[in-house]
Amino acid sequence: MRVLAIDSSGLTATVGIVEDTQTIAEYTVNYKKTHSQTLLPMIDEMTRMVDLDLSTLDAIAVAGGPGSFTGLRIGSATAKGLGLALNKPLIHVPTVDALAYNVYGCTDVICPIMDARRKQVYTGLYTFVKGKDSRKGLEEPEFQVMEKQMALPVEELIRKLNRYGRPVVFLGDGVPVYEEMIEAGMEVPYSFAPAHVNKQRAAAVAALGSIYYKEGRTETAMEHIPEYLRVSQAERERAEREKEQKPAGTKI
């Protein structure tokens, strides 16, 4: 099975190709330029480097949100365009799920955090539990969603993690933003994932997407819609302006 993966949900832009259990190619950039400048050239260069005929893909996995509204729209439009042109199904992989999948096999509470501004984060809680592959007679880690992805204040997340009473591993672009709050508020053991797995990785999107594909969790390019979890900053600001302009005593 051959999957092309795209993730432009955060500061990092990353694309990759996974074939069965092998990562054939992965191209990741976390440096200044906007995803509209980098994403398609990255896909083009990566496919040329490995002589990939895009028509041989089985599916296209895309990080479907939450994340940067602009980044999600760029990734979504790219995946939808390729899906329509190639007549390939899309696999909607929740952004935070894919981030957690980076630390495969970790039995601590895995807590990805993406900066959602205003001291809020996009997050979810995950872990791996031991499972048995009956075909091989081996115990293989099983990905477990403890709490689905959500948007909430950092302080509330810290309280939630303390109530679990288990060691926590943090990752994501929210770590450097809220590291001081984490250090001040955490009452249980915690750590930060190392550089090679602490941001979005297209290979993780593809690997998790391959599992979803086998479970029948695919959609057409026309059906794909990003999952924002909350309204955009522009929409919030407009609502606030409209509220301020309402005459006193006017019902909202």
PDB file of C-alpha atoms in Angstrom:
ATOM      1  CA  MET A   1       0.000   0.000   0.000  1.00  0.00           C
ATOM      2  CA  ARG A   2       1.388   3.393  -1.022  1.00  0.00           C
ATOM      3  CA  VAL A   3       0.264   6.609   0.694  1.00  0.00           C
ATOM      4  CA  LEU A   4       1.221  10.237   0.069  1.00  0.00           C
ATOM      5  CA  ALA A   5       0.855  12.330   3.240  1.00  0.00           C
ATOM      6  CA  ILE A   6       0.509  16.098   3.637  1.00  0.00           C
ATOM      7  CA  ASP A   7       0.595  18.154   6.829  1.00  0.00           C
ATOM      8  CA  SER A   8       0.606  21.955   6.790  1.00  0.00           C
ATOM      9  CA  SER A   9      -1.511  22.408   9.912  1.00  0.00           C
ATOM     10  CA  GLY A  10       1.165  24.205  11.935  1.00  0.00           C
ATOM     11  CA  LEU A  11       4.453  26.055  11.568  1.00  0.00           C
ATOM     12  CA  THR A  12       6.015  22.968   9.983  1.00  0.00           C
ATOM     13  CA  ALA A  13       5.260  21.922   6.418  1.00  0.00           C
ATOM     14  CA  THR A  14       5.850  18.235   5.785  1.00  0.00           C
ATOM     15  CA  VAL A  15       5.101  15.755   3.010  1.00  0.00           C
ATOM     16  CA  GLY A  16       5.988  12.094   2.762  1.00  0.00           C
ATOM     17  CA  ILE A  17       5.481   8.780   1.010  1.00  0.00           C
ATOM     18  CA  VAL A  18       5.023   5.570   2.984  1.00  0.00           C
ATOM     19  CA  GLU A  19       4.789   2.181   1.310  1.00  0.00           C
ATOM     20  CA  ASP A  20       3.619  -0.589   3.626  1.00  0.00           C
ATOM     21  CA  THR A  21       6.150  -0.522   6.479  1.00  0.00           C
ATOM     22  CA  GLN A  22       8.750   1.688   4.773  1.00  0.00           C
ATOM     23  CA  THR A  23       9.104   5.473   4.572  1.00  0.00           C
ATOM     24  CA  ILE A  24      10.191   6.004   0.975  1.00  0.00           C
ATOM     25  CA  ALA A  25      10.640   9.757   1.267  1.00  0.00           C
ATOM     26  CA  GLU A  26       9.889  12.612   3.646  1.00  0.00           C
ATOM     27  CA  TYR A  27      10.452  16.338   3.149  1.00  0.00           C
ATOM     28  CA  THR A  28      10.002  18.651   6.143  1.00  0.00           C
ATOM     29  CA  VAL A  29      10.557  22.407   6.405  1.00  0.00           C
ATOM     30  CA  ASN A  30      10.166  24.486   9.554  1.00  0.00           C
ATOM     31  CA  TYR A  31      11.563  27.821   8.434  1.00  0.00           C
ATOM     32  CA  LYS A  32       9.827  31.159   7.806  1.00  0.00           C
ATOM     33  CA  LYS A  33       8.321  30.656   4.337  1.00  0.00           C
ATOM     34  CA  THR A  34       4.574  30.238   4.024  1.00  0.00           C
ATOM     35  CA  HIS A  35       3.126  26.852   3.119  1.00  0.00           C
ATOM     36  CA  SER A  36       1.642  28.265  -0.084  1.00  0.00           C
ATOM     37  CA  GLN A  37       5.227  28.826  -1.258  1.00  0.00           C
ATOM     38  CA  THR A  38       6.633  25.488  -0.177  1.00  0.00           C
ATOM     39  CA  LEU A  39       4.066  22.691  -0.241  1.00  0.00           C
ATOM     40  CA  LEU A  40       3.666  21.951  -3.955  1.00  0.00           C
ATOM     41  CA  PRO A  41       7.397  22.410  -4.740  1.00  0.00           C
ATOM     42  CA  MET A  42       8.182  20.011  -1.877  1.00  0.00           C
ATOM     43  CA  ILE A  43       5.814  17.363  -3.257  1.00  0.00           C
ATOM     44  CA  ASP A  44       7.200  17.840  -6.769  1.00  0.00           C
ATOM     45  CA  GLU A  45      10.837  17.533  -5.691  1.00  0.00           C
ATOM     46  CA  MET A  46      10.169  14.571  -3.418  1.00  0.00           C
ATOM     47  CA  THR A  47       8.328  12.586  -6.085  1.00  0.00           C
ATOM     48  CA  ARG A  48      11.023  13.324  -8.668  1.00  0.00           C
ATOM     49  CA  MET A  49      13.767  12.207  -6.272  1.00  0.00           C
ATOM     50  CA  VAL A  50      12.164   8.771  -5.881  1.00  0.00           C
ATOM     51  CA  ASP A  51      10.773   8.505  -9.442  1.00  0.00           C
ATOM     52  CA  LEU A  52       7.229   8.212  -8.119  1.00  0.00           C
ATOM     53  CA  ASP A  53       4.341   7.989 -10.538  1.00  0.00           C
ATOM     54  CA  LEU A  54       1.508   9.611  -8.586  1.00  0.00           C
ATOM     55  CA  SER A  55      -1.024   7.395 -10.341  1.00  0.00           C
ATOM     56  CA  THR A  56       0.403   4.429  -8.378  1.00  0.00           C
ATOM     57  CA  LEU A  57      -0.735   5.900  -5.061  1.00  0.00           C
ATOM     58  CA  ASP A  58      -3.480   4.090  -3.178  1.00  0.00           C
ATOM     59  CA  ALA A  59      -4.554   7.139  -1.183  1.00  0.00           C
ATOM     60  CA  ILE A  60      -3.642  10.623   0.001  1.00  0.00           C
ATOM     61  CA  ALA A  61      -3.524  11.219   3.759  1.00  0.00           C
ATOM     62  CA  VAL A  62      -3.934  14.781   4.978  1.00  0.00           C
ATOM     63  CA  ALA A  63      -3.730  16.288   8.454  1.00  0.00           C
ATOM     64  CA  GLY A  64      -7.293  17.519   8.689  1.00  0.00           C
ATOM     65  CA  GLY A  65      -7.083  19.813  11.697  1.00  0.00           C
ATOM     66  CA  PRO A  66      -7.101  21.439  14.067  1.00  0.00           C
ATOM     67  CA  GLY A  67      -4.334  23.943  13.465  1.00  0.00           C
ATOM     68  CA  SER A  68      -3.584  27.129  11.588  1.00  0.00           C
ATOM     69  CA  PHE A  69      -6.675  28.062   9.571  1.00  0.00           C
ATOM     70  CA  THR A  70      -4.579  29.195   6.606  1.00  0.00           C
ATOM     71  CA  GLY A  71      -2.273  26.187   6.813  1.00  0.00           C
ATOM     72  CA  LEU A  72      -5.191  23.753   6.978  1.00  0.00           C
ATOM     73  CA  ARG A  73      -6.828  25.344   3.936  1.00  0.00           C
ATOM     74  CA  ILE A  74      -3.594  25.112   1.943  1.00  0.00           C
ATOM     75  CA  GLY A  75      -3.100  21.450   2.853  1.00  0.00           C
ATOM     76  CA  SER A  76      -6.742  20.645   2.245  1.00  0.00           C
ATOM     77  CA  ALA A  77      -6.796  22.367  -1.157  1.00  0.00           C
ATOM     78  CA  THR A  78      -3.596  20.561  -2.175  1.00  0.00           C
ATOM     79  CA  ALA A  79      -4.917  17.148  -1.112  1.00  0.00           C
ATOM     80  CA  LYS A  80      -8.311  17.751  -2.717  1.00  0.00           C
ATOM     81  CA  GLY A  81      -6.707  18.882  -5.982  1.00  0.00           C
ATOM     82  CA  LEU A  82      -4.478  15.820  -6.150  1.00  0.00           C
ATOM     83  CA  GLY A  83      -7.335  13.528  -5.158  1.00  0.00           C
ATOM     84  CA  LEU A  84      -9.580  14.891  -7.894  1.00  0.00           C
ATOM     85  CA  ALA A  85      -6.852  14.861 -10.548  1.00  0.00           C
ATOM     86  CA  LEU A  86      -5.703  11.331  -9.717  1.00  0.00           C
ATOM     87  CA  ASN A  87      -9.109   9.941  -8.720  1.00  0.00           C
ATOM     88  CA  LYS A  88      -7.702   8.774  -5.381  1.00  0.00           C
ATOM     89  CA  PRO A  89      -9.423   8.611  -1.972  1.00  0.00           C
ATOM     90  CA  LEU A  90      -8.411  10.916   0.857  1.00  0.00           C
ATOM     91  CA  ILE A  91      -7.737   9.862   4.436  1.00  0.00           C
ATOM     92  CA  HIS A  92      -8.609  12.532   7.004  1.00  0.00           C
ATOM     93  CA  VAL A  93      -6.093  12.150   9.848  1.00  0.00           C
ATOM     94  CA  PRO A  94      -6.715  14.349  12.911  1.00  0.00           C
ATOM     95  CA  THR A  95      -3.683  16.589  13.337  1.00  0.00           C
ATOM     96  CA  VAL A  96      -3.230  15.990  17.057  1.00  0.00           C
ATOM     97  CA  ASP A  97      -3.625  12.210  16.662  1.00  0.00           C
ATOM     98  CA  ALA A  98      -0.792  12.163  14.120  1.00  0.00           C
ATOM     99  CA  LEU A  99       1.417  14.263  16.398  1.00  0.00           C
ATOM    100  CA  ALA A 100       0.894  11.780  19.227  1.00  0.00           C
ATOM    101  CA  TYR A 101       1.678   8.878  16.884  1.00  0.00           C
ATOM    102  CA  ASN A 102       5.215  10.310  16.529  1.00  0.00           C
ATOM    103  CA  VAL A 103       6.130   8.803  19.900  1.00  0.00           C
ATOM    104  CA  TYR A 104       5.024   5.287  18.986  1.00  0.00           C
ATOM    105  CA  GLY A 105       5.042   2.815  21.847  1.00  0.00           C
ATOM    106  CA  CYS A 106       5.168   5.398  24.648  1.00  0.00           C
ATOM    107  CA  THR A 107       3.089   4.279  27.633  1.00  0.00           C
ATOM    108  CA  ASP A 108       3.103   7.682  29.362  1.00  0.00           C
ATOM    109  CA  VAL A 109       0.262  10.102  28.721  1.00  0.00           C
ATOM    110  CA  ILE A 110       1.143  11.659  25.354  1.00  0.00           C
ATOM    111  CA  CYS A 111       0.061  15.301  25.226  1.00  0.00           C
ATOM    112  CA  PRO A 112       0.582  17.150  21.928  1.00  0.00           C
ATOM    113  CA  ILE A 113      -0.048  20.889  22.211  1.00  0.00           C
ATOM    114  CA  MET A 114      -0.441  23.339  19.340  1.00  0.00           C
ATOM    115  CA  ASP A 115      -0.556  27.044  20.108  1.00  0.00           C
ATOM    116  CA  ALA A 116      -4.107  28.337  19.569  1.00  0.00           C
ATOM    117  CA  ARG A 117      -3.284  31.814  20.914  1.00  0.00           C
ATOM    118  CA  ARG A 118      -4.793  33.579  23.939  1.00  0.00           C
ATOM    119  CA  LYS A 119      -3.231  30.992  26.276  1.00  0.00           C
ATOM    120  CA  GLN A 120      -5.204  28.214  24.626  1.00  0.00           C
ATOM    121  CA  VAL A 121      -3.981  25.078  22.873  1.00  0.00           C
ATOM    122  CA  TYR A 122      -5.253  22.418  20.531  1.00  0.00           C
ATOM    123  CA  THR A 123      -4.561  19.154  22.272  1.00  0.00           C
ATOM    124  CA  GLY A 124      -5.684  15.611  22.974  1.00  0.00           C
ATOM    125  CA  LEU A 125      -4.520  12.860  25.316  1.00  0.00           C
ATOM    126  CA  TYR A 126      -3.128   9.559  24.073  1.00  0.00           C
ATOM    127  CA  THR A 127      -1.063   6.556  25.070  1.00  0.00           C
ATOM    128  CA  PHE A 128       0.022   3.159  23.790  1.00  0.00           C
ATOM    129  CA  VAL A 129      -1.066  -0.057  25.457  1.00  0.00           C
ATOM    130  CA  LYS A 130       0.273  -3.529  24.810  1.00  0.00           C
ATOM    131  CA  GLY A 131      -1.727  -5.448  22.253  1.00  0.00           C
ATOM    132  CA  LYS A 132      -1.190  -8.847  20.668  1.00  0.00           C
ATOM    133  CA  ASP A 133      -0.816  -9.460  16.961  1.00  0.00           C
ATOM    134  CA  SER A 134      -2.270 -12.976  16.650  1.00  0.00           C
ATOM    135  CA  ARG A 135      -0.642 -13.522  13.260  1.00  0.00           C
ATOM    136  CA  LYS A 136       2.872 -13.067  14.609  1.00  0.00           C
ATOM    137  CA  GLY A 137       2.450 -13.992  18.244  1.00  0.00           C
ATOM    138  CA  LEU A 138       4.072 -10.694  19.180  1.00  0.00           C
ATOM    139  CA  GLU A 139       2.925  -7.949  21.504  1.00  0.00           C
ATOM    140  CA  GLU A 140       2.579  -4.755  19.479  1.00  0.00           C
ATOM    141  CA  PRO A 141       1.713  -1.367  20.972  1.00  0.00           C
ATOM    142  CA  GLU A 142      -1.882  -0.319  20.380  1.00  0.00           C
ATOM    143  CA  PHE A 143      -2.647   3.382  19.904  1.00  0.00           C
ATOM    144  CA  GLN A 144      -5.263   4.541  22.396  1.00  0.00           C
ATOM    145  CA  VAL A 145      -7.135   7.853  22.347  1.00  0.00           C
ATOM    146  CA  MET A 146      -7.706   8.786  25.980  1.00  0.00           C
ATOM    147  CA  GLU A 147      -9.393  12.104  25.164  1.00  0.00           C
ATOM    148  CA  LYS A 148     -10.204  13.286  21.646  1.00  0.00           C
ATOM    149  CA  GLN A 149      -8.605  16.424  20.248  1.00  0.00           C
ATOM    150  CA  MET A 150      -9.975  19.628  21.693  1.00  0.00           C
ATOM    151  CA  ALA A 151      -9.258  23.313  22.266  1.00  0.00           C
ATOM    152  CA  LEU A 152      -8.887  24.511  25.845  1.00  0.00           C
ATOM    153  CA  PRO A 153      -6.903  26.894  28.081  1.00  0.00           C
ATOM    154  CA  VAL A 154      -3.409  25.773  29.076  1.00  0.00           C
ATOM    155  CA  GLU A 155      -4.208  26.061  32.792  1.00  0.00           C
ATOM    156  CA  GLU A 156      -7.208  23.759  32.390  1.00  0.00           C
ATOM    157  CA  LEU A 157      -5.080  21.225  30.499  1.00  0.00           C
ATOM    158  CA  ILE A 158      -2.466  21.225  33.272  1.00  0.00           C
ATOM    159  CA  ARG A 159      -5.141  20.598  35.914  1.00  0.00           C
ATOM    160  CA  LYS A 160      -6.526  17.743  33.817  1.00  0.00           C
ATOM    161  CA  LEU A 161      -3.091  16.128  33.475  1.00  0.00           C
ATOM    162  CA  ASN A 162      -2.404  16.420  37.191  1.00  0.00           C
ATOM    163  CA  ARG A 163      -5.670  14.613  37.912  1.00  0.00           C
ATOM    164  CA  TYR A 164      -4.546  11.656  35.781  1.00  0.00           C
ATOM    165  CA  GLY A 165      -1.566  11.228  38.106  1.00  0.00           C
ATOM    166  CA  ARG A 166       0.618   9.668  35.397  1.00  0.00           C
ATOM    167  CA  PRO A 167       3.883  10.751  33.725  1.00  0.00           C
ATOM    168  CA  VAL A 168       3.320  12.991  30.696  1.00  0.00           C
ATOM    169  CA  VAL A 169       5.319  13.623  27.526  1.00  0.00           C
ATOM    170  CA  PHE A 170       4.666  16.925  25.736  1.00  0.00           C
ATOM    171  CA  LEU A 171       5.311  17.744  22.089  1.00  0.00           C
ATOM    172  CA  GLY A 172       4.174  20.246  19.461  1.00  0.00           C
ATOM    173  CA  ASP A 173       4.755  23.899  18.627  1.00  0.00           C
ATOM    174  CA  GLY A 174       2.946  24.934  21.822  1.00  0.00           C
ATOM    175  CA  VAL A 175       5.775  23.597  24.004  1.00  0.00           C
ATOM    176  CA  PRO A 176       8.197  26.547  23.621  1.00  0.00           C
ATOM    177  CA  VAL A 177       5.287  28.991  23.957  1.00  0.00           C
ATOM    178  CA  TYR A 178       3.891  27.542  27.194  1.00  0.00           C
ATOM    179  CA  GLU A 179       6.932  25.792  28.674  1.00  0.00           C
ATOM    180  CA  GLU A 180       7.083  28.141  31.673  1.00  0.00           C
ATOM    181  CA  MET A 181       3.397  27.556  32.489  1.00  0.00           C
ATOM    182  CA  ILE A 182       3.947  23.797  32.233  1.00  0.00           C
ATOM    183  CA  GLU A 183       6.963  23.910  34.527  1.00  0.00           C
ATOM    184  CA  ALA A 184       5.092  26.029  37.072  1.00  0.00           C
ATOM    185  CA  GLY A 185       1.878  23.992  37.086  1.00  0.00           C
ATOM    186  CA  MET A 186       2.741  20.326  36.598  1.00  0.00           C
ATOM    187  CA  GLU A 187       2.607  18.191  39.737  1.00  0.00           C
ATOM    188  CA  VAL A 188       3.337  14.856  38.035  1.00  0.00           C
ATOM    189  CA  PRO A 189       6.540  13.765  36.243  1.00  0.00           C
ATOM    190  CA  TYR A 190       6.778  15.111  32.689  1.00  0.00           C
ATOM    191  CA  SER A 191       9.199  15.373  29.782  1.00  0.00           C
ATOM    192  CA  PHE A 192       9.459  17.016  26.377  1.00  0.00           C
ATOM    193  CA  ALA A 193       9.839  14.927  23.225  1.00  0.00           C
ATOM    194  CA  PRO A 194      13.202  15.327  21.427  1.00  0.00           C
ATOM    195  CA  ALA A 195      13.722  17.341  18.255  1.00  0.00           C
ATOM    196  CA  HIS A 196      13.276  14.515  15.747  1.00  0.00           C
ATOM    197  CA  VAL A 197       9.704  13.734  16.885  1.00  0.00           C
ATOM    198  CA  ASN A 198       8.398  16.914  18.517  1.00  0.00           C
ATOM    199  CA  LYS A 199       6.759  18.505  15.468  1.00  0.00           C
ATOM    200  CA  GLN A 200       4.506  17.330  12.639  1.00  0.00           C
ATOM    201  CA  ARG A 201       5.894  14.436  10.574  1.00  0.00           C
ATOM    202  CA  ALA A 202       4.260  13.386   7.312  1.00  0.00           C
ATOM    203  CA  ALA A 203       5.446   9.808   7.839  1.00  0.00           C
ATOM    204  CA  ALA A 204       3.333   9.634  11.015  1.00  0.00           C
ATOM    205  CA  VAL A 205       0.317  10.996   9.109  1.00  0.00           C
ATOM    206  CA  ALA A 206       0.832   8.341   6.441  1.00  0.00           C
ATOM    207  CA  ALA A 207       1.398   5.494   8.913  1.00  0.00           C
ATOM    208  CA  LEU A 208      -1.723   6.321  10.916  1.00  0.00           C
ATOM    209  CA  GLY A 209      -3.590   7.009   7.676  1.00  0.00           C
ATOM    210  CA  SER A 210      -2.720   3.527   6.423  1.00  0.00           C
ATOM    211  CA  ILE A 211      -4.403   2.050   9.490  1.00  0.00           C
ATOM    212  CA  TYR A 212      -7.506   4.175   8.913  1.00  0.00           C
ATOM    213  CA  TYR A 213      -7.523   3.152   5.239  1.00  0.00           C
ATOM    214  CA  LYS A 214      -7.641  -0.530   6.186  1.00  0.00           C
ATOM    215  CA  GLU A 215     -10.521   0.273   8.547  1.00  0.00           C
ATOM    216  CA  GLY A 216     -12.421   1.852   5.654  1.00  0.00           C
ATOM    217  CA  ARG A 217     -12.095   5.395   6.994  1.00  0.00           C
ATOM    218  CA  THR A 218     -11.651   7.173   3.663  1.00  0.00           C
ATOM    219  CA  GLU A 219     -13.487   9.965   1.887  1.00  0.00           C
ATOM    220  CA  THR A 220     -13.614  11.458  -1.571  1.00  0.00           C
ATOM    221  CA  ALA A 221     -11.781  14.656  -2.402  1.00  0.00           C
ATOM    222  CA  MET A 222     -15.117  16.441  -2.639  1.00  0.00           C
ATOM    223  CA  GLU A 223     -16.153  15.254   0.837  1.00  0.00           C
ATOM    224  CA  HIS A 224     -13.026  16.403   2.657  1.00  0.00           C
ATOM    225  CA  ILE A 225     -13.495  19.355   5.024  1.00  0.00           C
ATOM    226  CA  PRO A 226     -10.881  20.520   7.575  1.00  0.00           C
ATOM    227  CA  GLU A 227     -11.805  20.343  11.248  1.00  0.00           C
ATOM    228  CA  TYR A 228     -11.116  23.731  12.841  1.00  0.00           C
ATOM    229  CA  LEU A 229     -12.547  23.074  16.349  1.00  0.00           C
ATOM    230  CA  ARG A 230     -13.242  26.779  16.831  1.00  0.00           C
ATOM    231  CA  VAL A 231     -13.957  29.926  14.820  1.00  0.00           C
ATOM    232  CA  SER A 232     -11.109  31.908  13.272  1.00  0.00           C
ATOM    233  CA  GLN A 233      -9.557  34.979  14.892  1.00  0.00           C
ATOM    234  CA  ALA A 234     -11.130  37.212  12.222  1.00  0.00           C
ATOM    235  CA  GLU A 235     -14.577  35.804  13.026  1.00  0.00           C
ATOM    236  CA  ARG A 236     -14.027  36.283  16.770  1.00  0.00           C
ATOM    237  CA  GLU A 237     -12.918  39.877  16.277  1.00  0.00           C
ATOM    238  CA  ARG A 238     -15.912  40.623  14.074  1.00  0.00           C
ATOM    239  CA  ALA A 239     -18.280  39.171  16.678  1.00  0.00           C
ATOM    240  CA  GLU A 240     -16.643  41.302  19.372  1.00  0.00           C
ATOM    241  CA  ARG A 241     -16.988  44.464  17.251  1.00  0.00           C
ATOM    242  CA  GLU A 242     -20.636  43.721  16.564  1.00  0.00           C
ATOM    243  CA  LYS A 243     -21.239  43.154  20.276  1.00  0.00           C
ATOM    244  CA  GLU A 244     -19.629  46.498  21.147  1.00  0.00           C
ATOM    245  CA  GLN A 245     -21.710  48.305  18.513  1.00  0.00           C
ATOM    246  CA  LYS A 246     -25.032  46.970  19.833  1.00  0.00           C
ATOM    247  CA  PRO A 247     -27.066  49.681  21.596  1.00  0.00           C
ATOM    248  CA  ALA A 248     -27.558  49.186  25.341  1.00  0.00           C
ATOM    249  CA  GLY A 249     -30.496  46.895  26.099  1.00  0.00           C
ATOM    250  CA  THR A 250     -30.404  45.252  22.652  1.00  0.00           C
ATOM    251  CA  LYS A 251     -30.704  41.485  22.771  1.00  0.00           C
ATOM    252  CA  ILE A 252     -27.832  39.558  21.166  1.00  0.00           C
TER     253      ILE A 252
END
